[in-house]
Amino acid sequence: MQANFSVYRKEPGAGSKAGRSTYTVELPEDATVIDALLKIRDEQDPTLGFRGSCLHGYCGDCTVRINGKAGFSCAVKVAPLAAKGGEIAVEPIRNMPVIKDLISDWDTFLWDKIDVIKPWLEPNGAASLDGEELIDDKVMAKVRQAMSCFYCGLCDEGCTVLPVDFKFVGPAALTKASRFLCDPRDHATAERLRILERPKGMWDCVHCFEASEHCPREIAPTERIIEMRDMAFKHGITNEKVARHHHSFANSVRNSGWLDEGRLAIESEGLTNIKGLMKLLPTAAKAVARGKAPIPFLHHKRPGADKIARIIEKAEAKEK
Ligand code: SF4
């Protein structure tokens, strides 16, 4: 099989310009994208930079974008892509600074962020005399599931916050935090939640669920972030703005059956927070200019709103 590749290229250094190199490679029918990259490097271009380690889809080291979709280059077969004709585009994953070609900077992307969340267990001293602490299977299953994260970065790649704010700690690091928060052997829950409630932490997730969609291990990073927030509320650890946001959201849906976005923005900032409200003006002006401004006093009750209110009441009663 013959396949044509268009590979992202960039030399190290802030001033270097990104470009593309094209290659035509002869490959066996069962070849993967990393087989192609290895062949290109061996036979055509020894300067091509990319990563790969286990070559069996276990380590996540070779994560790249292939024809616009993130995946492991060792697991994506070339044949179906080549059959479509044209060039197969291989690029570094999104949201990550590039060191060279397909090699991304995992330190700033992931490891530095994981450092922030205190990535070690603080034993609670509940071990029995023989040093064992028995944990319920169900509880341990959740811990184990989080431990199966192999830092492939796909959740951060799919994250919709990181492209606009690279300082956001990101779903991969938050998944690591969740691993300790759901472990009953850990006694640093309050401290961890205080770290996570800082700006750029768990509250910055917009729960778009892209992280969960992207995770190949079904660890459900988004659901874990939502659980962490609930945990924070239960521990009385609430960033005030977020608490106001939650209340406004719930009140809006309870009262009208749908979300009043204008009111949500204003109430989240706080009615007496003049500085915060002023900050909303440029966004509001843009929304008005595009005909997308939600006008709070025009927000009407939807048909069926009473039913929705009853559902909320029931859910709240169950929660209590
Ligand atoms: S949570 Fe899933 S997608 Fe994110 S780094 Fe871990 S294994 Fe990869």
Short mmCIF file of C-alpha atoms and ligand atoms in Angstrom, two decimals:
data_model
loop_
_atom_site.label_atom_id
_atom_site.label_comp_id
_atom_site.label_asym_id
_atom_site.label_seq_id
_atom_site.Cartn_x
_atom_site.Cartn_y
_atom_site.Cartn_z
CA MET A 1 0.00 0.00 0.00
CA GLN A 2 1.22 3.47 -0.79
CA ALA A 3 0.25 6.35 1.47
CA ASN A 4 0.90 10.08 1.35
CA PHE A 5 1.52 12.03 4.55
CA SER A 6 1.57 15.71 5.35
CA VAL A 7 3.41 16.10 8.65
CA TYR A 8 3.57 19.19 10.86
CA ARG A 9 7.13 20.50 11.24
CA LYS A 10 8.62 23.06 13.58
CA GLU A 11 12.14 23.54 14.84
CA PRO A 12 12.73 24.28 18.55
CA GLY A 13 12.78 27.93 19.56
CA ALA A 14 10.16 30.60 19.88
CA GLY A 15 11.12 32.32 16.61
CA SER A 16 10.91 29.25 14.35
CA LYS A 17 8.09 29.05 11.86
CA ALA A 18 5.78 26.05 11.60
CA GLY A 19 5.43 24.28 8.28
CA ARG A 20 4.68 20.89 6.74
CA SER A 21 6.67 18.16 5.04
CA THR A 22 5.10 15.69 2.65
CA TYR A 23 6.19 12.08 2.28
CA THR A 24 5.07 9.11 0.22
CA VAL A 25 5.65 5.77 1.93
CA GLU A 26 5.25 2.14 0.92
CA LEU A 27 3.67 0.26 3.84
CA PRO A 28 2.21 -3.16 4.66
CA GLU A 29 -1.61 -3.33 4.76
CA ASP A 30 -1.75 -3.54 8.57
CA ALA A 31 0.59 -0.58 9.18
CA THR A 32 -0.25 2.03 11.79
CA VAL A 33 0.55 5.73 11.60
CA ILE A 34 3.57 5.30 13.87
CA ASP A 35 4.88 2.56 11.57
CA ALA A 36 4.73 5.16 8.80
CA LEU A 37 6.50 7.80 10.91
CA LEU A 38 9.23 5.32 11.87
CA LYS A 39 9.70 4.37 8.22
CA ILE A 40 9.86 8.03 7.17
CA ARG A 41 12.48 8.72 9.84
CA ASP A 42 14.53 5.62 8.97
CA GLU A 43 14.45 5.95 5.20
CA GLN A 44 13.64 9.51 4.21
CA ASP A 45 14.07 12.10 6.90
CA PRO A 46 16.11 11.45 10.07
CA THR A 47 15.25 14.96 11.33
CA LEU A 48 11.56 14.17 11.86
CA GLY A 49 10.71 14.39 15.58
CA PHE A 50 7.91 12.37 17.24
CA ARG A 51 7.34 10.31 20.35
CA GLY A 52 6.41 6.69 20.86
CA SER A 53 7.12 4.16 23.55
CA CYS A 54 5.07 0.97 24.05
CA LEU A 55 3.69 0.95 20.47
CA HIS A 56 0.71 -1.04 21.73
CA GLY A 57 -1.74 1.66 22.83
CA TYR A 58 -0.87 1.37 26.53
CA CYS A 59 1.29 4.38 27.28
CA GLY A 60 -0.28 7.33 25.42
CA ASP A 61 3.18 8.65 24.56
CA CYS A 62 2.49 8.80 20.82
CA THR A 63 -0.73 10.86 21.00
CA VAL A 64 -1.06 13.10 17.93
CA ARG A 65 -3.81 14.46 15.71
CA ILE A 66 -4.46 12.41 12.61
CA ASN A 67 -6.67 14.03 9.99
CA GLY A 68 -7.91 16.41 12.67
CA LYS A 69 -8.76 13.77 15.26
CA ALA A 70 -6.60 13.03 18.30
CA GLY A 71 -5.50 9.45 18.80
CA PHE A 72 -2.57 7.15 19.44
CA SER A 73 -0.44 6.91 16.31
CA CYS A 74 0.39 3.32 17.27
CA ALA A 75 -3.30 2.37 17.23
CA VAL A 76 -4.58 4.18 14.13
CA LYS A 77 -4.33 2.08 10.96
CA VAL A 78 -3.17 3.77 7.77
CA ALA A 79 -5.18 1.66 5.28
CA PRO A 80 -8.65 3.20 5.81
CA LEU A 81 -7.17 6.70 5.75
CA ALA A 82 -5.13 6.01 2.61
CA ALA A 83 -8.20 4.51 0.93
CA LYS A 84 -9.90 7.91 1.13
CA GLY A 85 -7.15 9.34 -1.09
CA GLY A 86 -5.21 12.57 -0.55
CA GLU A 87 -2.69 13.20 2.19
CA ILE A 88 -2.96 11.94 5.75
CA ALA A 89 -2.36 14.96 8.00
CA VAL A 90 -0.36 14.31 11.17
CA GLU A 91 -0.09 17.13 13.71
CA PRO A 92 0.79 17.60 17.38
CA ILE A 93 -2.13 17.46 19.80
CA ARG A 94 -3.94 20.70 20.52
CA ASN A 95 -3.57 22.85 23.60
CA MET A 96 0.06 21.86 24.11
CA PRO A 97 3.19 23.90 23.28
CA VAL A 98 5.34 22.21 20.62
CA ILE A 99 9.01 21.48 21.28
CA LYS A 100 9.78 20.09 17.82
CA ASP A 101 7.58 18.68 15.06
CA LEU A 102 5.18 16.21 16.73
CA ILE A 103 6.94 16.39 20.11
CA SER A 104 4.93 18.44 22.58
CA ASP A 105 5.93 19.94 25.91
CA TRP A 106 4.33 17.64 28.47
CA ASP A 107 5.97 19.50 31.36
CA THR A 108 3.96 22.70 31.00
CA PHE A 109 0.95 20.85 29.59
CA LEU A 110 0.60 18.20 32.25
CA TRP A 111 3.34 17.42 34.74
CA ASP A 112 3.64 20.95 36.18
CA LYS A 113 -0.15 20.98 36.61
CA ILE A 114 -0.19 17.59 38.28
CA ASP A 115 2.47 18.86 40.71
CA VAL A 116 0.02 21.54 41.85
CA ILE A 117 -2.67 19.11 42.99
CA LYS A 118 -0.48 17.35 45.61
CA PRO A 119 -0.21 14.03 43.75
CA TRP A 120 0.51 11.73 46.63
CA LEU A 121 -1.50 9.95 49.29
CA GLU A 122 -1.55 11.40 52.80
CA PRO A 123 -2.28 8.28 54.91
CA ASN A 124 -5.00 8.76 57.51
CA GLY A 125 -3.37 6.39 59.97
CA ALA A 126 -6.36 4.03 59.97
CA ALA A 127 -4.29 0.98 59.07
CA SER A 128 -4.69 -2.00 61.40
CA LEU A 129 -1.84 -3.34 63.49
CA ASP A 130 -0.65 -5.58 60.71
CA GLY A 131 -0.42 -2.50 58.48
CA GLU A 132 -3.45 -3.36 56.38
CA GLU A 133 -6.40 -1.08 55.73
CA LEU A 134 -9.29 -2.91 54.13
CA ILE A 135 -11.38 -0.94 51.69
CA ASP A 136 -14.80 -1.72 50.32
CA ASP A 137 -14.57 -3.18 46.79
CA LYS A 138 -16.97 -0.63 45.34
CA VAL A 139 -14.97 2.26 46.74
CA MET A 140 -11.71 0.73 45.57
CA ALA A 141 -13.12 0.20 42.07
CA LYS A 142 -13.51 3.94 41.73
CA VAL A 143 -9.98 4.58 42.97
CA ARG A 144 -8.62 1.93 40.63
CA GLN A 145 -10.49 3.38 37.69
CA ALA A 146 -8.85 6.77 38.32
CA MET A 147 -5.49 5.01 38.74
CA SER A 148 -5.87 3.56 35.26
CA CYS A 149 -5.23 7.03 33.82
CA PHE A 150 -2.04 6.72 31.79
CA TYR A 151 -1.66 10.44 31.07
CA CYS A 152 -2.32 10.18 27.37
CA GLY A 153 -3.49 13.81 27.42
CA LEU A 154 -6.56 13.15 25.27
CA CYS A 155 -8.90 14.74 27.81
CA ASP A 156 -6.78 17.91 27.87
CA GLU A 157 -6.64 17.79 24.08
CA GLY A 158 -10.41 17.83 23.89
CA CYS A 159 -10.84 20.39 26.69
CA THR A 160 -12.67 23.53 25.56
CA VAL A 161 -11.22 25.75 28.32
CA LEU A 162 -7.50 25.15 27.69
CA PRO A 163 -7.50 26.80 24.23
CA VAL A 164 -8.70 30.03 25.82
CA ASP A 165 -6.89 29.71 29.13
CA PHE A 166 -3.78 27.56 29.14
CA LYS A 167 -3.34 28.17 32.87
CA PHE A 168 -6.46 26.09 33.63
CA VAL A 169 -5.23 23.02 35.48
CA GLY A 170 -7.12 20.79 33.03
CA PRO A 171 -9.07 17.54 33.27
CA ALA A 172 -6.06 15.20 33.38
CA ALA A 173 -4.61 16.83 36.53
CA LEU A 174 -8.11 17.05 38.05
CA THR A 175 -8.57 13.33 37.39
CA LYS A 176 -5.38 12.73 39.34
CA ALA A 177 -6.78 14.84 42.18
CA SER A 178 -9.96 12.78 42.10
CA ARG A 179 -7.90 9.62 42.53
CA PHE A 180 -6.91 10.84 46.02
CA LEU A 181 -10.20 12.51 46.88
CA CYS A 182 -12.11 9.26 46.43
CA ASP A 183 -9.52 7.21 48.34
CA PRO A 184 -10.67 6.66 51.95
CA ARG A 185 -7.05 6.14 53.02
CA ASP A 186 -6.28 9.79 52.31
CA HIS A 187 -6.77 12.39 55.04
CA ALA A 188 -5.98 15.54 53.07
CA THR A 189 -9.44 16.07 51.51
CA ALA A 190 -10.00 19.60 52.84
CA GLU A 191 -6.49 20.69 51.87
CA ARG A 192 -6.89 19.22 48.40
CA LEU A 193 -10.23 20.94 47.87
CA ARG A 194 -8.71 24.25 48.97
CA ILE A 195 -5.98 23.81 46.35
CA LEU A 196 -8.56 22.93 43.69
CA GLU A 197 -10.83 25.87 44.47
CA ARG A 198 -8.12 28.37 43.55
CA PRO A 199 -8.52 30.29 40.26
CA LYS A 200 -7.74 28.06 37.25
CA GLY A 201 -8.81 25.05 39.29
CA MET A 202 -11.95 22.90 39.33
CA TRP A 203 -14.41 25.79 39.07
CA ASP A 204 -13.00 26.81 35.70
CA CYS A 205 -14.27 23.61 34.07
CA VAL A 206 -17.29 24.41 31.91
CA HIS A 207 -18.54 20.78 32.05
CA CYS A 208 -18.82 20.46 28.29
CA PHE A 209 -18.10 16.72 28.76
CA GLU A 210 -15.48 16.74 25.99
CA ALA A 211 -12.92 15.32 28.46
CA SER A 212 -15.13 12.31 29.18
CA GLU A 213 -15.86 11.87 25.46
CA HIS A 214 -12.14 11.81 24.73
CA CYS A 215 -10.97 9.50 27.53
CA PRO A 216 -10.06 6.07 26.12
CA ARG A 217 -10.14 4.49 29.61
CA GLU A 218 -13.67 5.66 30.44
CA ILE A 219 -12.45 7.36 33.60
CA ALA A 220 -15.08 10.07 33.14
CA PRO A 221 -12.96 13.13 34.04
CA THR A 222 -15.90 15.56 33.71
CA GLU A 223 -18.14 13.58 36.07
CA ARG A 224 -15.24 13.44 38.54
CA ILE A 225 -14.81 17.21 38.39
CA ILE A 226 -18.53 17.66 39.08
CA GLU A 227 -18.23 15.27 42.06
CA MET A 228 -15.28 17.27 43.39
CA ARG A 229 -17.37 20.43 43.28
CA ASP A 230 -20.18 18.71 45.19
CA MET A 231 -17.60 17.52 47.68
CA ALA A 232 -16.34 21.09 48.04
CA PHE A 233 -19.86 22.35 48.79
CA LYS A 234 -20.30 19.62 51.40
CA HIS A 235 -17.04 20.70 53.04
CA GLY A 236 -18.24 24.30 53.08
CA ILE A 237 -15.52 25.16 50.61
CA THR A 238 -17.19 27.41 48.09
CA ASN A 239 -15.80 30.05 45.90
CA GLU A 240 -18.46 32.70 46.45
CA LYS A 241 -18.94 33.52 42.79
CA VAL A 242 -19.52 29.88 41.94
CA ALA A 243 -22.00 29.47 44.77
CA ARG A 244 -23.95 32.45 43.44
CA HIS A 245 -23.77 30.96 39.95
CA HIS A 246 -25.20 27.63 41.17
CA HIS A 247 -28.02 29.34 43.06
CA SER A 248 -28.93 31.60 40.16
CA PHE A 249 -28.89 28.66 37.75
CA ALA A 250 -31.12 26.52 39.96
CA ASN A 251 -33.53 29.41 40.72
CA SER A 252 -33.84 30.30 37.07
CA VAL A 253 -34.72 26.76 36.00
CA ARG A 254 -37.00 26.30 39.02
CA ASN A 255 -38.92 29.53 38.34
CA SER A 256 -39.16 29.57 34.56
CA GLY A 257 -38.26 26.06 33.38
CA TRP A 258 -35.15 27.24 31.53
CA LEU A 259 -31.97 29.19 31.99
CA ASP A 260 -32.06 32.98 32.14
CA GLU A 261 -28.54 33.66 30.87
CA GLY A 262 -28.64 37.41 31.38
CA ARG A 263 -29.70 37.10 35.00
CA LEU A 264 -27.16 34.30 35.53
CA ALA A 265 -24.26 36.51 34.44
CA ILE A 266 -25.40 39.40 36.64
CA GLU A 267 -26.25 37.33 39.73
CA SER A 268 -23.03 35.32 39.46
CA GLU A 269 -21.00 38.52 39.67
CA GLY A 270 -23.17 39.74 42.55
CA LEU A 271 -25.64 42.62 42.39
CA THR A 272 -23.44 44.83 44.59
CA ASN A 273 -20.19 43.99 42.84
CA ILE A 274 -20.00 47.07 40.62
CA LYS A 275 -16.45 46.29 39.41
CA GLY A 276 -17.47 42.75 38.41
CA LEU A 277 -20.62 43.98 36.68
CA MET A 278 -18.62 46.58 34.73
CA LYS A 279 -16.40 43.78 33.47
CA LEU A 280 -19.45 42.17 31.86
CA LEU A 281 -20.16 45.24 29.72
CA PRO A 282 -17.81 44.45 26.76
CA THR A 283 -19.25 40.91 26.49
CA ALA A 284 -22.78 42.25 26.80
CA ALA A 285 -22.07 44.85 24.07
CA LYS A 286 -20.72 42.13 21.77
CA ALA A 287 -23.78 39.95 22.44
CA VAL A 288 -26.12 42.88 21.69
CA ALA A 289 -24.24 43.65 18.45
CA ARG A 290 -24.69 40.02 17.34
CA GLY A 291 -28.33 39.90 18.36
CA LYS A 292 -27.57 37.31 21.04
CA ALA A 293 -28.07 39.33 24.19
CA PRO A 294 -30.38 37.63 26.66
CA ILE A 295 -32.60 40.32 28.20
CA PRO A 296 -33.44 39.34 31.81
CA PHE A 297 -36.86 41.06 32.09
CA LEU A 298 -38.01 39.47 28.80
CA HIS A 299 -37.28 35.99 30.10
CA HIS A 300 -40.62 34.20 30.14
CA LYS A 301 -41.91 31.05 31.80
CA ARG A 302 -41.81 28.00 29.50
CA PRO A 303 -44.79 25.67 29.13
CA GLY A 304 -44.24 22.79 31.57
CA ALA A 305 -42.17 24.94 33.96
CA ASP A 306 -44.26 23.77 36.92
CA LYS A 307 -43.42 20.16 36.10
CA ILE A 308 -39.72 21.04 36.00
CA ALA A 309 -40.03 22.80 39.36
CA ARG A 310 -41.58 19.64 40.84
CA ILE A 311 -38.72 17.51 39.44
CA ILE A 312 -36.21 19.86 41.07
CA GLU A 313 -38.08 19.72 44.38
CA LYS A 314 -38.09 15.92 44.28
CA ALA A 315 -34.39 15.79 43.42
CA GLU A 316 -33.56 18.18 46.26
CA ALA A 317 -35.65 16.17 48.71
CA LYS A 318 -33.86 12.99 47.63
CA GLU A 319 -30.49 14.66 48.03
CA LYS A 320 -31.37 15.70 51.60
S1 SF4 B 1 -8.20 10.87 32.18
FE1 SF4 B 1 -8.36 9.54 30.37
S2 SF4 B 1 -7.99 10.96 28.63
FE2 SF4 B 1 -7.27 12.01 30.47
S3 SF4 B 1 -5.09 11.57 30.56
FE3 SF4 B 1 -6.14 10.00 31.81
S4 SF4 B 1 -6.51 8.28 30.41
FE4 SF4 B 1 -5.99 10.04 29.13
#
